[in-house]
Amino acid sequence: MGSGVSIIEAAIGEAQHGLRLDRALADLLPDLSRERLKALIGEGHVRSEQPGRVNASMKVAQGQLFTVALPEATPLDTVAQDIPLAIVHEDTDLVVVDKPAGLVVHPAAGNLDGTLVNALLHHCAGQLSGIGGVARPGIVHRIDKDTSGLLVVAKTDKAHEGLARQFKDHSIDRLYDAIVYGHPLPPAGTVDSWIGRSDADRKKMAVHREGRGKHAVTHYRMIDRLRGAAMVECRLETGRTHQVRVHMAHIGHPLIGDPLYGRERKGFKSILETLGFKRQALHAKTLGFIHPVTGKPLLFQSALPSDMQELLSVLLV
């Protein structure tokens, strides 16, 4: 089967008797996700001592022995770069990063390098076990380039699957600090809408009628009443593209400095120019989730970055 292939033996026990093969192997091989095992079975990397075709849905019996040929993870076709990172937490399965404003999360057209992924490939060299068979950091959520704050990234297939599941069922605890124009009335509430691409500008997202786009829910509350502005805490129930930015603009209180959703208001231009503040005033301050492998609850906090602290101090009444 060639060098670079690990052979793992899996013996079906009493607890796996009668289960589908993919589920049984996921029980026996906790470092591999069920989706990864399905792919390995489909690619012919799982074999049985017994004659006949092996497939993911076949029922297994106690005493059966299967061999899994695990190919070495393919390197990601993205260059590793030594970019400084603020690591909040790291273990064998995941890493939590406090991302600065200005850092793009994932390579894309216009940003092929200099991203968080490039930085993580360097930082995690030799530690990435292969997500979907590729040695890459598992990006399960993103933060806009000019938004700062906490981001969790998977290092293993199992962690990637577990984190993705938590994001899908909206059980992740996420709090953002935003500095917005005006004073929201009521000072606390919920924005419940559907968000999709804007008809007028494909670079922007917009609130649409029910059923168009994706359902999005943001809970907000005003923390500080400022001069012509407010510090608002936003709790995300869902995580849609530009969600906080779109929702706050939708209720008439766009984020200060937001180039897409916030028109500059009278009296703020000179303040922002003096401070050199050129981004949306948004910071992902709290991130909480269940560790996808150990089951331990984790909660992380990030202090308001200096540029937003300066803006806040200037706007204090």
PDB file of C-alpha atoms in Angstrom:
ATOM      1  CA  MET A   1       0.000   0.000   0.000  1.00  0.00           C
ATOM      2  CA  GLY A   2       3.078   2.206  -0.042  1.00  0.00           C
ATOM      3  CA  SER A   3       5.054   4.100   2.574  1.00  0.00           C
ATOM      4  CA  GLY A   4       3.208   6.918   4.303  1.00  0.00           C
ATOM      5  CA  VAL A   5       0.199   4.647   4.934  1.00  0.00           C
ATOM      6  CA  SER A   6      -0.693   3.618   8.481  1.00  0.00           C
ATOM      7  CA  ILE A   7      -2.537   0.333   8.988  1.00  0.00           C
ATOM      8  CA  ILE A   8      -5.019   0.265  11.849  1.00  0.00           C
ATOM      9  CA  GLU A   9      -6.852  -2.869  12.981  1.00  0.00           C
ATOM     10  CA  ALA A  10     -10.358  -2.607  14.412  1.00  0.00           C
ATOM     11  CA  ALA A  11     -12.063  -5.594  16.063  1.00  0.00           C
ATOM     12  CA  ILE A  12     -15.849  -5.387  16.390  1.00  0.00           C
ATOM     13  CA  GLY A  13     -16.871  -5.806  20.015  1.00  0.00           C
ATOM     14  CA  GLU A  14     -20.170  -6.510  21.721  1.00  0.00           C
ATOM     15  CA  ALA A  15     -20.991  -2.781  21.884  1.00  0.00           C
ATOM     16  CA  GLN A  16     -20.673  -2.422  18.093  1.00  0.00           C
ATOM     17  CA  HIS A  17     -22.552  -5.600  17.139  1.00  0.00           C
ATOM     18  CA  GLY A  18     -25.341  -4.789  14.667  1.00  0.00           C
ATOM     19  CA  LEU A  19     -24.173  -1.246  13.936  1.00  0.00           C
ATOM     20  CA  ARG A  20     -23.370   0.197  10.513  1.00  0.00           C
ATOM     21  CA  LEU A  21     -19.694  -0.204   9.658  1.00  0.00           C
ATOM     22  CA  ASP A  22     -18.987   3.553   9.593  1.00  0.00           C
ATOM     23  CA  ARG A  23     -20.583   4.058  12.996  1.00  0.00           C
ATOM     24  CA  ALA A  24     -18.838   1.019  14.491  1.00  0.00           C
ATOM     25  CA  LEU A  25     -15.449   2.204  13.263  1.00  0.00           C
ATOM     26  CA  ALA A  26     -16.135   5.726  14.572  1.00  0.00           C
ATOM     27  CA  ASP A  27     -16.695   4.158  18.010  1.00  0.00           C
ATOM     28  CA  LEU A  28     -13.491   2.138  17.807  1.00  0.00           C
ATOM     29  CA  LEU A  29     -11.312   4.826  16.201  1.00  0.00           C
ATOM     30  CA  PRO A  30     -12.164   8.078  18.029  1.00  0.00           C
ATOM     31  CA  ASP A  31      -9.439  10.075  16.252  1.00  0.00           C
ATOM     32  CA  LEU A  32     -11.279   9.687  12.939  1.00  0.00           C
ATOM     33  CA  SER A  33     -14.632  11.322  12.266  1.00  0.00           C
ATOM     34  CA  ARG A  34     -17.506   9.333  10.838  1.00  0.00           C
ATOM     35  CA  GLU A  35     -17.403  11.407   7.645  1.00  0.00           C
ATOM     36  CA  ARG A  36     -13.705  10.687   7.214  1.00  0.00           C
ATOM     37  CA  LEU A  37     -14.318   6.958   7.747  1.00  0.00           C
ATOM     38  CA  LYS A  38     -17.124   6.993   5.164  1.00  0.00           C
ATOM     39  CA  ALA A  39     -14.681   8.500   2.673  1.00  0.00           C
ATOM     40  CA  LEU A  40     -11.998   5.920   3.489  1.00  0.00           C
ATOM     41  CA  ILE A  41     -14.505   3.083   3.055  1.00  0.00           C
ATOM     42  CA  GLY A  42     -15.676   4.523  -0.261  1.00  0.00           C
ATOM     43  CA  GLU A  43     -12.074   4.846  -1.485  1.00  0.00           C
ATOM     44  CA  GLY A  44     -11.392   1.182  -0.701  1.00  0.00           C
ATOM     45  CA  HIS A  45      -9.087   1.806   2.260  1.00  0.00           C
ATOM     46  CA  VAL A  46     -11.125  -0.387   4.631  1.00  0.00           C
ATOM     47  CA  ARG A  47     -10.955  -4.160   4.243  1.00  0.00           C
ATOM     48  CA  SER A  48     -12.438  -7.194   5.947  1.00  0.00           C
ATOM     49  CA  GLU A  49     -11.129 -10.697   6.445  1.00  0.00           C
ATOM     50  CA  GLN A  50     -14.443 -11.963   5.104  1.00  0.00           C
ATOM     51  CA  PRO A  51     -15.169 -12.036   1.362  1.00  0.00           C
ATOM     52  CA  GLY A  52     -17.570  -9.550  -0.175  1.00  0.00           C
ATOM     53  CA  ARG A  53     -17.789  -5.821  -0.762  1.00  0.00           C
ATOM     54  CA  VAL A  54     -17.202  -3.503   2.174  1.00  0.00           C
ATOM     55  CA  ASN A  55     -19.519  -0.495   2.379  1.00  0.00           C
ATOM     56  CA  ALA A  56     -20.371   2.091   5.010  1.00  0.00           C
ATOM     57  CA  SER A  57     -23.945   0.913   5.602  1.00  0.00           C
ATOM     58  CA  MET A  58     -23.219  -2.792   6.049  1.00  0.00           C
ATOM     59  CA  LYS A  59     -24.086  -4.215   9.466  1.00  0.00           C
ATOM     60  CA  VAL A  60     -21.193  -5.640  11.445  1.00  0.00           C
ATOM     61  CA  ALA A  61     -21.031  -8.532  13.895  1.00  0.00           C
ATOM     62  CA  GLN A  62     -19.021  -9.093  17.054  1.00  0.00           C
ATOM     63  CA  GLY A  63     -15.665 -10.696  16.308  1.00  0.00           C
ATOM     64  CA  GLN A  64     -15.258  -9.257  12.801  1.00  0.00           C
ATOM     65  CA  LEU A  65     -11.853  -7.722  12.102  1.00  0.00           C
ATOM     66  CA  PHE A  66     -11.365  -4.770   9.770  1.00  0.00           C
ATOM     67  CA  THR A  67      -8.164  -3.084   8.626  1.00  0.00           C
ATOM     68  CA  VAL A  68      -8.075   0.617   7.843  1.00  0.00           C
ATOM     69  CA  ALA A  69      -5.292   1.888   5.588  1.00  0.00           C
ATOM     70  CA  LEU A  70      -4.871   5.515   6.595  1.00  0.00           C
ATOM     71  CA  PRO A  71      -2.951   7.456   3.917  1.00  0.00           C
ATOM     72  CA  GLU A  72      -0.624  10.208   5.076  1.00  0.00           C
ATOM     73  CA  ALA A  73      -2.401  13.563   5.015  1.00  0.00           C
ATOM     74  CA  THR A  74      -1.860  15.462   1.772  1.00  0.00           C
ATOM     75  CA  PRO A  75      -0.134  18.843   2.290  1.00  0.00           C
ATOM     76  CA  LEU A  76      -2.393  21.849   1.733  1.00  0.00           C
ATOM     77  CA  ASP A  77      -1.508  23.799  -1.399  1.00  0.00           C
ATOM     78  CA  THR A  78      -1.042  26.978   0.659  1.00  0.00           C
ATOM     79  CA  VAL A  79       2.277  28.370   1.852  1.00  0.00           C
ATOM     80  CA  ALA A  80       3.075  28.392   5.577  1.00  0.00           C
ATOM     81  CA  GLN A  81       4.096  31.840   6.806  1.00  0.00           C
ATOM     82  CA  ASP A  82       5.668  32.950  10.067  1.00  0.00           C
ATOM     83  CA  ILE A  83       3.031  35.526  11.034  1.00  0.00           C
ATOM     84  CA  PRO A  84       2.773  36.406  14.750  1.00  0.00           C
ATOM     85  CA  LEU A  85      -0.353  35.028  16.427  1.00  0.00           C
ATOM     86  CA  ALA A  86      -1.965  35.699  19.801  1.00  0.00           C
ATOM     87  CA  ILE A  87      -2.725  32.162  20.981  1.00  0.00           C
ATOM     88  CA  VAL A  88      -5.280  32.107  23.804  1.00  0.00           C
ATOM     89  CA  HIS A  89      -5.478  28.320  24.139  1.00  0.00           C
ATOM     90  CA  GLU A  90      -3.985  25.315  22.392  1.00  0.00           C
ATOM     91  CA  ASP A  91      -4.100  21.552  22.835  1.00  0.00           C
ATOM     92  CA  THR A  92      -3.698  18.531  20.576  1.00  0.00           C
ATOM     93  CA  ASP A  93      -7.155  19.015  19.018  1.00  0.00           C
ATOM     94  CA  LEU A  94      -7.729  22.748  18.597  1.00  0.00           C
ATOM     95  CA  VAL A  95      -6.347  26.246  18.908  1.00  0.00           C
ATOM     96  CA  VAL A  96      -8.084  29.473  19.973  1.00  0.00           C
ATOM     97  CA  VAL A  97      -6.681  32.649  18.432  1.00  0.00           C
ATOM     98  CA  ASP A  98      -7.267  36.307  19.306  1.00  0.00           C
ATOM     99  CA  LYS A  99      -7.310  37.701  15.769  1.00  0.00           C
ATOM    100  CA  PRO A 100      -6.225  41.292  15.204  1.00  0.00           C
ATOM    101  CA  ALA A 101      -8.187  43.593  12.913  1.00  0.00           C
ATOM    102  CA  GLY A 102      -6.769  43.544   9.388  1.00  0.00           C
ATOM    103  CA  LEU A 103      -5.963  39.831   9.269  1.00  0.00           C
ATOM    104  CA  VAL A 104      -7.957  37.818   6.704  1.00  0.00           C
ATOM    105  CA  VAL A 105      -8.955  34.350   7.950  1.00  0.00           C
ATOM    106  CA  HIS A 106      -8.792  32.275   4.755  1.00  0.00           C
ATOM    107  CA  PRO A 107      -6.911  32.662   1.454  1.00  0.00           C
ATOM    108  CA  ALA A 108      -9.135  33.845  -1.400  1.00  0.00           C
ATOM    109  CA  ALA A 109      -8.936  35.972  -4.532  1.00  0.00           C
ATOM    110  CA  GLY A 110      -7.146  39.168  -3.555  1.00  0.00           C
ATOM    111  CA  ASN A 111      -5.712  37.606  -0.385  1.00  0.00           C
ATOM    112  CA  LEU A 112      -3.775  34.515  -1.433  1.00  0.00           C
ATOM    113  CA  ASP A 113      -1.331  34.747   1.469  1.00  0.00           C
ATOM    114  CA  GLY A 114      -0.757  36.676   4.682  1.00  0.00           C
ATOM    115  CA  THR A 115      -3.885  35.081   6.177  1.00  0.00           C
ATOM    116  CA  LEU A 116      -4.666  33.314   9.441  1.00  0.00           C
ATOM    117  CA  VAL A 117      -4.539  29.968   7.611  1.00  0.00           C
ATOM    118  CA  ASN A 118      -1.019  30.730   6.352  1.00  0.00           C
ATOM    119  CA  ALA A 119       0.012  31.623   9.906  1.00  0.00           C
ATOM    120  CA  LEU A 120      -1.546  28.485  11.397  1.00  0.00           C
ATOM    121  CA  LEU A 121       0.151  26.225   8.844  1.00  0.00           C
ATOM    122  CA  HIS A 122       3.464  27.535  10.164  1.00  0.00           C
ATOM    123  CA  HIS A 123       2.464  27.509  13.841  1.00  0.00           C
ATOM    124  CA  CYS A 124       0.945  24.007  13.700  1.00  0.00           C
ATOM    125  CA  ALA A 125       3.589  22.425  11.464  1.00  0.00           C
ATOM    126  CA  GLY A 126       3.654  18.676  12.143  1.00  0.00           C
ATOM    127  CA  GLN A 127       0.591  18.859  14.430  1.00  0.00           C
ATOM    128  CA  LEU A 128      -2.208  18.739  11.855  1.00  0.00           C
ATOM    129  CA  SER A 129      -3.472  15.170  11.647  1.00  0.00           C
ATOM    130  CA  GLY A 130      -5.365  15.726   8.402  1.00  0.00           C
ATOM    131  CA  ILE A 131      -8.904  17.034   8.091  1.00  0.00           C
ATOM    132  CA  GLY A 132     -10.655  15.173   5.306  1.00  0.00           C
ATOM    133  CA  GLY A 133      -7.253  13.715   4.403  1.00  0.00           C
ATOM    134  CA  VAL A 134      -5.567  17.111   4.015  1.00  0.00           C
ATOM    135  CA  ALA A 135      -3.096  18.574   6.518  1.00  0.00           C
ATOM    136  CA  ARG A 136      -4.896  21.834   7.131  1.00  0.00           C
ATOM    137  CA  PRO A 137      -6.351  23.907   9.953  1.00  0.00           C
ATOM    138  CA  GLY A 138     -10.096  23.309  10.237  1.00  0.00           C
ATOM    139  CA  ILE A 139     -11.863  26.646   9.816  1.00  0.00           C
ATOM    140  CA  VAL A 140     -15.344  26.188  11.307  1.00  0.00           C
ATOM    141  CA  HIS A 141     -16.257  29.889  11.532  1.00  0.00           C
ATOM    142  CA  ARG A 142     -14.825  33.174  10.363  1.00  0.00           C
ATOM    143  CA  ILE A 143     -14.447  36.752  11.512  1.00  0.00           C
ATOM    144  CA  ASP A 144     -14.393  39.591   8.975  1.00  0.00           C
ATOM    145  CA  LYS A 145     -10.959  40.952   8.065  1.00  0.00           C
ATOM    146  CA  ASP A 146     -11.507  44.198   9.952  1.00  0.00           C
ATOM    147  CA  THR A 147     -13.223  42.657  12.965  1.00  0.00           C
ATOM    148  CA  SER A 148     -10.995  41.639  15.875  1.00  0.00           C
ATOM    149  CA  GLY A 149     -11.423  38.889  18.427  1.00  0.00           C
ATOM    150  CA  LEU A 150     -11.679  35.210  19.236  1.00  0.00           C
ATOM    151  CA  LEU A 151     -11.704  32.367  16.748  1.00  0.00           C
ATOM    152  CA  VAL A 152     -11.468  28.586  17.321  1.00  0.00           C
ATOM    153  CA  VAL A 153      -9.741  26.377  14.741  1.00  0.00           C
ATOM    154  CA  ALA A 154      -9.617  22.569  14.643  1.00  0.00           C
ATOM    155  CA  LYS A 155      -6.316  20.694  14.355  1.00  0.00           C
ATOM    156  CA  THR A 156      -7.841  17.227  13.985  1.00  0.00           C
ATOM    157  CA  ASP A 157     -10.621  15.629  11.994  1.00  0.00           C
ATOM    158  CA  LYS A 158     -12.580  14.711  15.133  1.00  0.00           C
ATOM    159  CA  ALA A 159     -12.361  18.220  16.554  1.00  0.00           C
ATOM    160  CA  HIS A 160     -13.441  19.728  13.232  1.00  0.00           C
ATOM    161  CA  GLU A 161     -16.534  17.544  13.080  1.00  0.00           C
ATOM    162  CA  GLY A 162     -17.461  18.223  16.721  1.00  0.00           C
ATOM    163  CA  LEU A 163     -17.024  21.985  16.474  1.00  0.00           C
ATOM    164  CA  ALA A 164     -18.912  22.159  13.178  1.00  0.00           C
ATOM    165  CA  ARG A 165     -21.812  20.328  14.833  1.00  0.00           C
ATOM    166  CA  GLN A 166     -21.926  22.862  17.677  1.00  0.00           C
ATOM    167  CA  PHE A 167     -21.922  25.792  15.268  1.00  0.00           C
ATOM    168  CA  LYS A 168     -24.692  24.137  13.267  1.00  0.00           C
ATOM    169  CA  ASP A 169     -26.940  23.645  16.299  1.00  0.00           C
ATOM    170  CA  HIS A 170     -26.140  27.187  17.558  1.00  0.00           C
ATOM    171  CA  SER A 171     -24.824  25.996  20.938  1.00  0.00           C
ATOM    172  CA  ILE A 172     -21.645  28.104  20.724  1.00  0.00           C
ATOM    173  CA  ASP A 173     -21.573  31.073  23.117  1.00  0.00           C
ATOM    174  CA  ARG A 174     -20.498  34.203  21.202  1.00  0.00           C
ATOM    175  CA  LEU A 175     -20.524  37.785  22.440  1.00  0.00           C
ATOM    176  CA  TYR A 176     -19.397  40.843  20.485  1.00  0.00           C
ATOM    177  CA  ASP A 177     -18.747  44.427  21.551  1.00  0.00           C
ATOM    178  CA  ALA A 178     -19.826  47.026  18.991  1.00  0.00           C
ATOM    179  CA  ILE A 179     -19.724  50.824  19.014  1.00  0.00           C
ATOM    180  CA  VAL A 180     -22.706  52.083  17.036  1.00  0.00           C
ATOM    181  CA  TYR A 181     -24.135  55.413  15.932  1.00  0.00           C
ATOM    182  CA  GLY A 182     -26.990  56.706  18.071  1.00  0.00           C
ATOM    183  CA  HIS A 183     -28.745  55.232  21.106  1.00  0.00           C
ATOM    184  CA  PRO A 184     -30.842  52.116  20.443  1.00  0.00           C
ATOM    185  CA  LEU A 185     -34.466  52.247  21.562  1.00  0.00           C
ATOM    186  CA  PRO A 186     -35.366  50.021  23.209  1.00  0.00           C
ATOM    187  CA  PRO A 187     -31.891  49.766  24.790  1.00  0.00           C
ATOM    188  CA  ALA A 188     -32.102  45.964  24.624  1.00  0.00           C
ATOM    189  CA  GLY A 189     -33.861  43.670  22.182  1.00  0.00           C
ATOM    190  CA  THR A 190     -33.653  40.960  19.539  1.00  0.00           C
ATOM    191  CA  VAL A 191     -33.264  41.287  15.784  1.00  0.00           C
ATOM    192  CA  ASP A 192     -34.816  38.230  14.114  1.00  0.00           C
ATOM    193  CA  SER A 193     -34.627  38.270  10.323  1.00  0.00           C
ATOM    194  CA  TRP A 194     -33.417  36.560   7.166  1.00  0.00           C
ATOM    195  CA  ILE A 195     -30.054  37.618   5.724  1.00  0.00           C
ATOM    196  CA  GLY A 196     -28.891  37.107   2.131  1.00  0.00           C
ATOM    197  CA  ARG A 197     -26.920  38.817  -0.621  1.00  0.00           C
ATOM    198  CA  SER A 198     -28.000  42.371  -1.405  1.00  0.00           C
ATOM    199  CA  ASP A 199     -29.755  42.844  -4.748  1.00  0.00           C
ATOM    200  CA  ALA A 200     -28.089  46.243  -5.150  1.00  0.00           C
ATOM    201  CA  ASP A 201     -24.519  45.241  -4.247  1.00  0.00           C
ATOM    202  CA  ARG A 202     -23.301  41.622  -4.266  1.00  0.00           C
ATOM    203  CA  LYS A 203     -20.479  42.524  -1.844  1.00  0.00           C
ATOM    204  CA  LYS A 204     -23.074  43.374   0.778  1.00  0.00           C
ATOM    205  CA  MET A 205     -25.586  41.347   2.749  1.00  0.00           C
ATOM    206  CA  ALA A 206     -29.120  42.555   3.393  1.00  0.00           C
ATOM    207  CA  VAL A 207     -32.245  41.742   5.375  1.00  0.00           C
ATOM    208  CA  HIS A 208     -34.810  39.933   3.198  1.00  0.00           C
ATOM    209  CA  ARG A 209     -38.320  38.584   3.502  1.00  0.00           C
ATOM    210  CA  GLU A 210     -38.820  35.346   5.382  1.00  0.00           C
ATOM    211  CA  GLY A 211     -37.467  32.305   3.559  1.00  0.00           C
ATOM    212  CA  ARG A 212     -34.958  34.206   1.457  1.00  0.00           C
ATOM    213  CA  GLY A 213     -31.359  33.790   2.560  1.00  0.00           C
ATOM    214  CA  LYS A 214     -30.606  32.361   6.019  1.00  0.00           C
ATOM    215  CA  HIS A 215     -32.394  32.861   9.308  1.00  0.00           C
ATOM    216  CA  ALA A 216     -30.388  35.115  11.631  1.00  0.00           C
ATOM    217  CA  VAL A 217     -30.942  36.111  15.271  1.00  0.00           C
ATOM    218  CA  THR A 218     -28.966  38.713  17.255  1.00  0.00           C
ATOM    219  CA  HIS A 219     -29.695  39.720  20.865  1.00  0.00           C
ATOM    220  CA  TYR A 220     -28.352  43.177  21.746  1.00  0.00           C
ATOM    221  CA  ARG A 221     -28.166  45.417  24.807  1.00  0.00           C
ATOM    222  CA  MET A 222     -26.705  48.880  25.304  1.00  0.00           C
ATOM    223  CA  ILE A 223     -23.801  48.814  27.781  1.00  0.00           C
ATOM    224  CA  ASP A 224     -22.714  52.488  27.659  1.00  0.00           C
ATOM    225  CA  ARG A 225     -24.461  55.609  26.427  1.00  0.00           C
ATOM    226  CA  LEU A 226     -21.857  57.667  24.578  1.00  0.00           C
ATOM    227  CA  ARG A 227     -21.775  61.043  22.859  1.00  0.00           C
ATOM    228  CA  GLY A 228     -23.910  60.444  19.750  1.00  0.00           C
ATOM    229  CA  ALA A 229     -23.125  56.750  19.999  1.00  0.00           C
ATOM    230  CA  ALA A 230     -23.411  53.676  22.182  1.00  0.00           C
ATOM    231  CA  MET A 231     -21.398  50.655  23.239  1.00  0.00           C
ATOM    232  CA  VAL A 232     -23.572  47.648  22.499  1.00  0.00           C
ATOM    233  CA  GLU A 233     -23.105  44.006  23.423  1.00  0.00           C
ATOM    234  CA  CYS A 234     -24.410  41.544  20.827  1.00  0.00           C
ATOM    235  CA  ARG A 235     -25.036  37.881  21.523  1.00  0.00           C
ATOM    236  CA  LEU A 236     -25.174  35.770  18.374  1.00  0.00           C
ATOM    237  CA  GLU A 237     -27.749  33.008  18.300  1.00  0.00           C
ATOM    238  CA  THR A 238     -26.787  32.278  14.684  1.00  0.00           C
ATOM    239  CA  GLY A 239     -23.613  33.133  12.771  1.00  0.00           C
ATOM    240  CA  ARG A 240     -24.315  34.600   9.358  1.00  0.00           C
ATOM    241  CA  THR A 241     -21.995  36.640   7.152  1.00  0.00           C
ATOM    242  CA  HIS A 242     -21.819  40.242   8.467  1.00  0.00           C
ATOM    243  CA  GLN A 243     -24.676  39.419  10.884  1.00  0.00           C
ATOM    244  CA  VAL A 244     -24.012  42.036  13.593  1.00  0.00           C
ATOM    245  CA  ARG A 245     -23.174  44.700  11.017  1.00  0.00           C
ATOM    246  CA  VAL A 246     -26.332  44.058   8.995  1.00  0.00           C
ATOM    247  CA  HIS A 247     -28.649  43.748  11.991  1.00  0.00           C
ATOM    248  CA  MET A 248     -27.462  46.904  13.752  1.00  0.00           C
ATOM    249  CA  ALA A 249     -27.721  48.878  10.504  1.00  0.00           C
ATOM    250  CA  HIS A 250     -31.196  47.403   9.973  1.00  0.00           C
ATOM    251  CA  ILE A 251     -32.459  48.883  13.262  1.00  0.00           C
ATOM    252  CA  GLY A 252     -30.907  52.263  12.440  1.00  0.00           C
ATOM    253  CA  HIS A 253     -27.684  51.993  14.435  1.00  0.00           C
ATOM    254  CA  PRO A 254     -24.845  50.972  12.109  1.00  0.00           C
ATOM    255  CA  LEU A 255     -21.370  50.331  13.437  1.00  0.00           C
ATOM    256  CA  ILE A 256     -19.043  53.325  13.554  1.00  0.00           C
ATOM    257  CA  GLY A 257     -16.380  53.043  10.852  1.00  0.00           C
ATOM    258  CA  ASP A 258     -18.256  50.381   8.859  1.00  0.00           C
ATOM    259  CA  PRO A 259     -17.462  51.045   5.185  1.00  0.00           C
ATOM    260  CA  LEU A 260     -20.295  48.873   3.871  1.00  0.00           C
ATOM    261  CA  TYR A 261     -23.254  49.439   6.166  1.00  0.00           C
ATOM    262  CA  GLY A 262     -22.587  52.707   8.015  1.00  0.00           C
ATOM    263  CA  ARG A 263     -22.722  56.157   6.491  1.00  0.00           C
ATOM    264  CA  GLU A 264     -20.420  58.539   8.335  1.00  0.00           C
ATOM    265  CA  ARG A 265     -22.472  60.806  10.566  1.00  0.00           C
ATOM    266  CA  LYS A 266     -21.978  64.494  11.272  1.00  0.00           C
ATOM    267  CA  GLY A 267     -19.268  65.250  13.802  1.00  0.00           C
ATOM    268  CA  PHE A 268     -17.577  61.848  13.558  1.00  0.00           C
ATOM    269  CA  LYS A 269     -15.321  62.354  10.530  1.00  0.00           C
ATOM    270  CA  SER A 270     -12.719  64.424  12.368  1.00  0.00           C
ATOM    271  CA  ILE A 271     -12.769  62.039  15.358  1.00  0.00           C
ATOM    272  CA  LEU A 272     -12.118  58.983  13.198  1.00  0.00           C
ATOM    273  CA  GLU A 273      -9.422  60.786  11.156  1.00  0.00           C
ATOM    274  CA  THR A 274      -7.646  61.999  14.312  1.00  0.00           C
ATOM    275  CA  LEU A 275      -7.655  58.486  15.776  1.00  0.00           C
ATOM    276  CA  GLY A 276      -6.800  56.860  12.437  1.00  0.00           C
ATOM    277  CA  PHE A 277      -9.776  54.565  12.998  1.00  0.00           C
ATOM    278  CA  LYS A 278     -10.498  52.872   9.658  1.00  0.00           C
ATOM    279  CA  ARG A 279     -12.545  49.780  10.445  1.00  0.00           C
ATOM    280  CA  GLN A 280     -15.930  48.727  11.779  1.00  0.00           C
ATOM    281  CA  ALA A 281     -15.945  49.033  15.585  1.00  0.00           C
ATOM    282  CA  LEU A 282     -16.601  45.354  16.262  1.00  0.00           C
ATOM    283  CA  HIS A 283     -14.800  42.898  18.549  1.00  0.00           C
ATOM    284  CA  ALA A 284     -15.538  39.219  19.252  1.00  0.00           C
ATOM    285  CA  LYS A 285     -14.946  39.278  23.017  1.00  0.00           C
ATOM    286  CA  THR A 286     -16.380  35.981  24.286  1.00  0.00           C
ATOM    287  CA  LEU A 287     -16.221  32.463  22.881  1.00  0.00           C
ATOM    288  CA  GLY A 288     -17.577  29.449  24.730  1.00  0.00           C
ATOM    289  CA  PHE A 289     -18.054  25.850  23.587  1.00  0.00           C
ATOM    290  CA  ILE A 290     -17.771  22.225  24.666  1.00  0.00           C
ATOM    291  CA  HIS A 291     -14.401  20.706  23.828  1.00  0.00           C
ATOM    292  CA  PRO A 292     -15.277  18.350  20.945  1.00  0.00           C
ATOM    293  CA  VAL A 293     -12.983  15.569  22.215  1.00  0.00           C
ATOM    294  CA  THR A 294     -12.759  15.867  26.012  1.00  0.00           C
ATOM    295  CA  GLY A 295     -16.312  17.149  26.569  1.00  0.00           C
ATOM    296  CA  LYS A 296     -14.986  19.871  28.895  1.00  0.00           C
ATOM    297  CA  PRO A 297     -16.748  23.285  28.804  1.00  0.00           C
ATOM    298  CA  LEU A 298     -14.367  26.035  27.647  1.00  0.00           C
ATOM    299  CA  LEU A 299     -14.892  29.799  27.868  1.00  0.00           C
ATOM    300  CA  PHE A 300     -12.505  32.466  26.598  1.00  0.00           C
ATOM    301  CA  GLN A 301     -12.513  36.259  26.912  1.00  0.00           C
ATOM    302  CA  SER A 302     -10.664  38.921  24.921  1.00  0.00           C
ATOM    303  CA  ALA A 303     -10.143  42.485  26.120  1.00  0.00           C
ATOM    304  CA  LEU A 304     -11.310  45.379  23.961  1.00  0.00           C
ATOM    305  CA  PRO A 305      -8.413  46.237  21.581  1.00  0.00           C
ATOM    306  CA  SER A 306      -6.603  49.548  21.979  1.00  0.00           C
ATOM    307  CA  ASP A 307      -8.101  51.230  18.890  1.00  0.00           C
ATOM    308  CA  MET A 308     -11.654  50.629  20.147  1.00  0.00           C
ATOM    309  CA  GLN A 309     -10.636  51.682  23.683  1.00  0.00           C
ATOM    310  CA  GLU A 310      -9.382  54.993  22.266  1.00  0.00           C
ATOM    311  CA  LEU A 311     -12.587  55.527  20.326  1.00  0.00           C
ATOM    312  CA  LEU A 312     -14.628  54.716  23.412  1.00  0.00           C
ATOM    313  CA  SER A 313     -12.686  57.172  25.587  1.00  0.00           C
ATOM    314  CA  VAL A 314     -13.167  60.004  23.082  1.00  0.00           C
ATOM    315  CA  LEU A 315     -16.922  59.357  22.900  1.00  0.00           C
ATOM    316  CA  LEU A 316     -17.541  59.043  26.641  1.00  0.00           C
ATOM    317  CA  VAL A 317     -20.137  61.584  27.779  1.00  0.00           C
TER     318      VAL A 317
END
